mmCIF file of C-alpha atoms and ligand atoms in Angstrom:
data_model
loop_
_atom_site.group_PDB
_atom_site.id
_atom_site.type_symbol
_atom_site.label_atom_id
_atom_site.label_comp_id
_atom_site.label_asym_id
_atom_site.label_seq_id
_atom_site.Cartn_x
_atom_site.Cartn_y
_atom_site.Cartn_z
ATOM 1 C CA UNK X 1 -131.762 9.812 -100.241
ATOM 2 C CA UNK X 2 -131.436 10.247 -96.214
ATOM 3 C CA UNK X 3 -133.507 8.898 -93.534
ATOM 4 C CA UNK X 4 -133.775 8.883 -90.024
ATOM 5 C CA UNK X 5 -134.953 6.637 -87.449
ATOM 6 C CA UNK X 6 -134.833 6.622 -83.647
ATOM 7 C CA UNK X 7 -135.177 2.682 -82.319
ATOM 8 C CA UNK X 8 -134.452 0.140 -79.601
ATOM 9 C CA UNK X 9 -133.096 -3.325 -80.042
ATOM 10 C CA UNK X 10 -135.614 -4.739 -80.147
ATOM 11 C CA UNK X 11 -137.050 -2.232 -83.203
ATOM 12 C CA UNK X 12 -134.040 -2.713 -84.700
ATOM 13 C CA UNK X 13 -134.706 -6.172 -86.782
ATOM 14 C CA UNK X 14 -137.709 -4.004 -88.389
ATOM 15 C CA UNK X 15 -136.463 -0.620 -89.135
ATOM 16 C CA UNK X 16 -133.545 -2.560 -91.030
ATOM 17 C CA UNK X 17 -136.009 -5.217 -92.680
ATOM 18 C CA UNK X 18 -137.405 -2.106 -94.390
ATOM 19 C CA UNK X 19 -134.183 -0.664 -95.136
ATOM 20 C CA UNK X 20 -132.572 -4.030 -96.885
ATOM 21 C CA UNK X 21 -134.880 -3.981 -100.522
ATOM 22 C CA UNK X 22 -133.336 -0.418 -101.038
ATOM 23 C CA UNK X 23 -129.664 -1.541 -100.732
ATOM 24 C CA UNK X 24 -127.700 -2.244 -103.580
ATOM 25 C CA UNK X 25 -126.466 -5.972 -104.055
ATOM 26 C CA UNK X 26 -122.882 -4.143 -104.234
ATOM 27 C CA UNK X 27 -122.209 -1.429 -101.766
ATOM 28 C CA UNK X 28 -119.579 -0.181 -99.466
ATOM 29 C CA UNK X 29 -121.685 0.511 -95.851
ATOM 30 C CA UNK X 30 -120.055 2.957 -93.940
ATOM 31 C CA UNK X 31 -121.063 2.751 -90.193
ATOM 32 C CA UNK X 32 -119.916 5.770 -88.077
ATOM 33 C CA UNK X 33 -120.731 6.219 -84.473
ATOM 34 C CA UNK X 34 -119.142 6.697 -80.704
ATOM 35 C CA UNK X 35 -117.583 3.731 -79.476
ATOM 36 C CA UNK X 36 -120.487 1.089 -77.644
ATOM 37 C CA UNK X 37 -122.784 3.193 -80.518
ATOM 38 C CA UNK X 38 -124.558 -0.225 -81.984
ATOM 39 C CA UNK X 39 -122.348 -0.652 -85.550
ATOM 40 C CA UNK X 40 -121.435 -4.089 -84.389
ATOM 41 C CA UNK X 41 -125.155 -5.158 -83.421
ATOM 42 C CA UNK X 42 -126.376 -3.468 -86.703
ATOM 43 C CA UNK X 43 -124.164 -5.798 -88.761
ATOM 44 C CA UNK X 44 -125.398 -8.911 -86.970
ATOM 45 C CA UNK X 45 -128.978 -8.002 -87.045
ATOM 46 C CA UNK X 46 -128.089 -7.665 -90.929
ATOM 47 C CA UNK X 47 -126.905 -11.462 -90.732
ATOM 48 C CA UNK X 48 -129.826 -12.661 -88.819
ATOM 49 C CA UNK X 49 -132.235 -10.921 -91.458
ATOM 50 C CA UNK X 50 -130.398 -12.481 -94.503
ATOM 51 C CA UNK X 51 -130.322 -15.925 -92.561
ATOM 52 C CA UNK X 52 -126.670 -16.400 -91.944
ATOM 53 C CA UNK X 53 -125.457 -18.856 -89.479
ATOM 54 C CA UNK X 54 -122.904 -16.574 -88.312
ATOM 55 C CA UNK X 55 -122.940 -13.839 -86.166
ATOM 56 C CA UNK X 56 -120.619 -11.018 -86.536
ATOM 57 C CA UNK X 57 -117.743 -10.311 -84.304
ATOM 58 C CA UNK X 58 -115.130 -7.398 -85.189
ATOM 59 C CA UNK X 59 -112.231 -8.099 -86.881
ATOM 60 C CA UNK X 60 -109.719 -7.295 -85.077
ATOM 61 C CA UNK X 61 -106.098 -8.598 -85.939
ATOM 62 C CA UNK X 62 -107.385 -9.487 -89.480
ATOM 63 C CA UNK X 63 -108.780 -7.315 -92.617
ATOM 64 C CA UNK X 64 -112.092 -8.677 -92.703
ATOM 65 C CA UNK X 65 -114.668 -11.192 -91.247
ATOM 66 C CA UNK X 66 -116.579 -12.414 -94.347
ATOM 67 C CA UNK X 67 -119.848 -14.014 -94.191
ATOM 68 C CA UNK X 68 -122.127 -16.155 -96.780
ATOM 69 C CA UNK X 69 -125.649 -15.773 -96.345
ATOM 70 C CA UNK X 70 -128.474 -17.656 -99.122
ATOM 71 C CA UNK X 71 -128.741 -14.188 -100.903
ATOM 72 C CA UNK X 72 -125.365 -12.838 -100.864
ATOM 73 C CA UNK X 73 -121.797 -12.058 -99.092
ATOM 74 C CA UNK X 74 -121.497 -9.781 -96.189
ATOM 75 C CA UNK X 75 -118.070 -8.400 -95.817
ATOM 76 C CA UNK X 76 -117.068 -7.086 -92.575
ATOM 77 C CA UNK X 77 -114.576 -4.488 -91.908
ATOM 78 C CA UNK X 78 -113.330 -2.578 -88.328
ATOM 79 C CA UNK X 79 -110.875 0.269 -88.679
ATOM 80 C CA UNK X 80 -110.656 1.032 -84.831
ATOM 81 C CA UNK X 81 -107.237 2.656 -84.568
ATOM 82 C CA UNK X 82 -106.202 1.864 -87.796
ATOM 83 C CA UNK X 83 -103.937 2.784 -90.377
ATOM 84 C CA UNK X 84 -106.283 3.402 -93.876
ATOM 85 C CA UNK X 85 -102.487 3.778 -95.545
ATOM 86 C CA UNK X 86 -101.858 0.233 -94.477
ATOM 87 C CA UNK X 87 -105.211 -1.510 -95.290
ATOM 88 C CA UNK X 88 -104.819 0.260 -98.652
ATOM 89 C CA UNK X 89 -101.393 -1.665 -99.403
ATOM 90 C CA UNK X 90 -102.992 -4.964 -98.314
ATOM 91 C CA UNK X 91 -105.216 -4.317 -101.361
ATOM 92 C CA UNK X 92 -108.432 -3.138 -99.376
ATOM 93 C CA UNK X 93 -109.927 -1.623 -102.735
ATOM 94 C CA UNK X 94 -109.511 -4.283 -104.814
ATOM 95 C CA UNK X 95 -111.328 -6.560 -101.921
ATOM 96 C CA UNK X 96 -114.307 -4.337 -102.296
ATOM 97 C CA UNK X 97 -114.536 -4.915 -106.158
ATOM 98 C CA UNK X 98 -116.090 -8.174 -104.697
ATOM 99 C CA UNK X 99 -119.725 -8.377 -104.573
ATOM 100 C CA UNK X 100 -121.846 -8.047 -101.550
ATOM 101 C CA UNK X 101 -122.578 -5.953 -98.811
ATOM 102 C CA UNK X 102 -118.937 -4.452 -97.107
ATOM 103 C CA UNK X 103 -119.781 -2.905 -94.003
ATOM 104 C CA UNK X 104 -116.903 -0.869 -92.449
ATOM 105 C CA UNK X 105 -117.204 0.480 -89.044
ATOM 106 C CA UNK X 106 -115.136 3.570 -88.469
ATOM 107 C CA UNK X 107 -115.470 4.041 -92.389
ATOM 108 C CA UNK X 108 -114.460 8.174 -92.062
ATOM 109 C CA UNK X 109 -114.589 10.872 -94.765
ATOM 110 C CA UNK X 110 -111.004 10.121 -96.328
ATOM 111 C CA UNK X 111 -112.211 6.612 -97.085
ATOM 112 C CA UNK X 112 -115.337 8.032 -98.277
ATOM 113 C CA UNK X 113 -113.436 10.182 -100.481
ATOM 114 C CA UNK X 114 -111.507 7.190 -102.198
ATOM 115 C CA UNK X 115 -114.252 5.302 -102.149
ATOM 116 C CA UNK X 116 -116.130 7.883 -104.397
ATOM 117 C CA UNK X 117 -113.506 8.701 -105.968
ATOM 118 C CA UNK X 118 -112.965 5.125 -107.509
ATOM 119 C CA UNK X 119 -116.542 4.582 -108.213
ATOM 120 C CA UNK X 120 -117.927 2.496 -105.435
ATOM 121 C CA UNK X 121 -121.822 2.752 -104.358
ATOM 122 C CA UNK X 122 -121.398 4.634 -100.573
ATOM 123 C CA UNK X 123 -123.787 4.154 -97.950
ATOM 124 C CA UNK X 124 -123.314 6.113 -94.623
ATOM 125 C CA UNK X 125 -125.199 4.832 -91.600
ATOM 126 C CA UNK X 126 -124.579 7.307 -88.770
ATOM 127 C CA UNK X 127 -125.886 5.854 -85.032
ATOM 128 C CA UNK X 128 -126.077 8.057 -82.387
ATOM 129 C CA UNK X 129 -127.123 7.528 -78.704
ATOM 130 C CA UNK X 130 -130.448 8.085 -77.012
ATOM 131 C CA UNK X 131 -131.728 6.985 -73.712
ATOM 132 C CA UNK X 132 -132.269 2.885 -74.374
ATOM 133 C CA UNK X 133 -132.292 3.858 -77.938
ATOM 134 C CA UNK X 134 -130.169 4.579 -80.824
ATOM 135 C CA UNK X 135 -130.908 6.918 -83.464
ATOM 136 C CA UNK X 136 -129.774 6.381 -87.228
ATOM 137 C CA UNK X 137 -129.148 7.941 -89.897
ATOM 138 C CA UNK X 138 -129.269 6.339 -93.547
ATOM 139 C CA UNK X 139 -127.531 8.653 -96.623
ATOM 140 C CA UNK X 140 -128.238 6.277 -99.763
HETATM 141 N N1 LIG E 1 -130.874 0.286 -81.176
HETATM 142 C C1 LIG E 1 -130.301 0.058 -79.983
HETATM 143 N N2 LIG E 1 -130.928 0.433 -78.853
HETATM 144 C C2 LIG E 1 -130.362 0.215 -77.651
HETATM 145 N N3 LIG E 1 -129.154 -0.355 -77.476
HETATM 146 C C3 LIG E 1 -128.477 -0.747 -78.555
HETATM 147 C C4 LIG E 1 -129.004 -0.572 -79.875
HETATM 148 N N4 LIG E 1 -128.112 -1.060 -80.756
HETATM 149 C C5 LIG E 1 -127.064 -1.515 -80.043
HETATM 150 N N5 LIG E 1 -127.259 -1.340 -78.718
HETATM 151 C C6 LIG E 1 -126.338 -1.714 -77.619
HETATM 152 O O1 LIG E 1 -125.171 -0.929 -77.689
HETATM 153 C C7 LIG E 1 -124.060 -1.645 -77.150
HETATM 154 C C8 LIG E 1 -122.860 -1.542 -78.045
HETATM 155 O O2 LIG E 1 -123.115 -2.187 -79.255
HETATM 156 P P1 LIG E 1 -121.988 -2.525 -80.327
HETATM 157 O O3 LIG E 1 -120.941 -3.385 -79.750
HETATM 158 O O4 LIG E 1 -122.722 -3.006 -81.515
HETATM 159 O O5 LIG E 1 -121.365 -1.087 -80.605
HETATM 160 P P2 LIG E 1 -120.165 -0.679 -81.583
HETATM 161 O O6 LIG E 1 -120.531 0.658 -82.136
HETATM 162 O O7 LIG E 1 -119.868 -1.765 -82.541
HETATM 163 O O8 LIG E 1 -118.965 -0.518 -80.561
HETATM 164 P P3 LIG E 1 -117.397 -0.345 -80.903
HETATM 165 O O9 LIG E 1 -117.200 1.112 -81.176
HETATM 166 O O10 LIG E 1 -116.725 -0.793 -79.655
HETATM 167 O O11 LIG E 1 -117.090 -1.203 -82.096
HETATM 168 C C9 LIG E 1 -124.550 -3.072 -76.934
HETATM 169 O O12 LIG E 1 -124.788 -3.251 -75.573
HETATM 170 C C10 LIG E 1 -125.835 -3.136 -77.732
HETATM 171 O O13 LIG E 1 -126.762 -4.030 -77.193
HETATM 172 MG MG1 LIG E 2 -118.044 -2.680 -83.043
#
C-alpha cells in the first residue's frame, strides 16, 4: 500500500496518529530523505504519540538508541556515512529479530534488499522538502 501526504510540524503529530494502527508491531522503518529532511523529528513525534519519556536523538558513535514506550520498543538506527558491511558484523540483523518498531534513517536499497531477503516486514517512509512543509511518502 503507498500513501502520500504533504504536512507541517505542526500536522505532523496527526498525519502519523493515523498512520500508527496500520503498522505492524514488528517492522523495520526505513526513513530516506536529504539531510535536515525531518527523519529525526518523525521518530520523536513517533515517541511522543506512543507516550515515551524519551525523545530521540541520532545515534551517532553507537548502533542504536532504543526506547520503551507502554505499548512497545522503538529501536533507533542512523547510518549517516556508514559502513552497512560493518553494522552487519556487529550483528545488526539479528538485533532486528527483536520486536518493535526499528526505524533506520539512511535505510537505502541494499539494506532493503537484505532486509527482504531475510524476511523482515519493510516500511519505506520517503520525506521530501516543501516550502515550511515536508512531504511523505508511506510504501507499507
Ligand atoms: N513536517 C515538517 N514541516 C516543516 N519542517 C519540518 C517538518 N519535519 C521536520 N522539520 C524540520 O526539519 C529540520 C530537520 O529535521 P531533522 O533533524 O528531523 O532532519 P533529519 O532528516 O533527521 O536530518 P539528518 O539528515 O541530519 O539526520 C528541523 O528543523 C525540523 O523542525
Ligand atoms: Mg536525523
Amino acid at each position: 500500500m503507498r500513501s502520500e501526504r504533504v504536512c507541517t510540524l505542526e500536522e505532523l503529530p496527526s498525519f502519523l496518529s493515523t498512520l500508527l494502527p496500520s503498522l505492524p508491531p514488528h517492522c523495520i522503518i526505513l526513513l530516506r530523505g536529504d539531510l535536515a529532511s525531518g527523519k529525526t523529528t518523525l521518530i520523536s513525534t513517533l515517541l511522543t504519540l506512543l507516550q515515551s519519556p524519551q525523545s530521540a536523538t541520532s545515534p551517532t558513535f553507537s548502533l542504536q538508541h532504543i526506547y520503551t514506550t507502554p505499548t512497545l520498543t522503538l529501536y533507533h538506527y542512523d547510518f549517516y556515512r556508514k559502513d552497512l558491511g560493518e553494522f552487519m558484523e556487529l550483528g545488526l540483523l539479528e538485533g532486528f529479530d527483536m520486536q518493535g518498531w526499528h526505524c533506520v534513517e539512511w535505510g537505502d536499497e541494499k539494506l532493503e534488499q537484505i532486509l527482504r531477503n531475510s524476511g523482515f516486514k519493510v516500511v519505506i517512509i520517503t520525506i521530501s522538502k516543501e516550502e515550511q512543509k515536508r512531504r511523505y511518502r508511506v510504501e507499507l
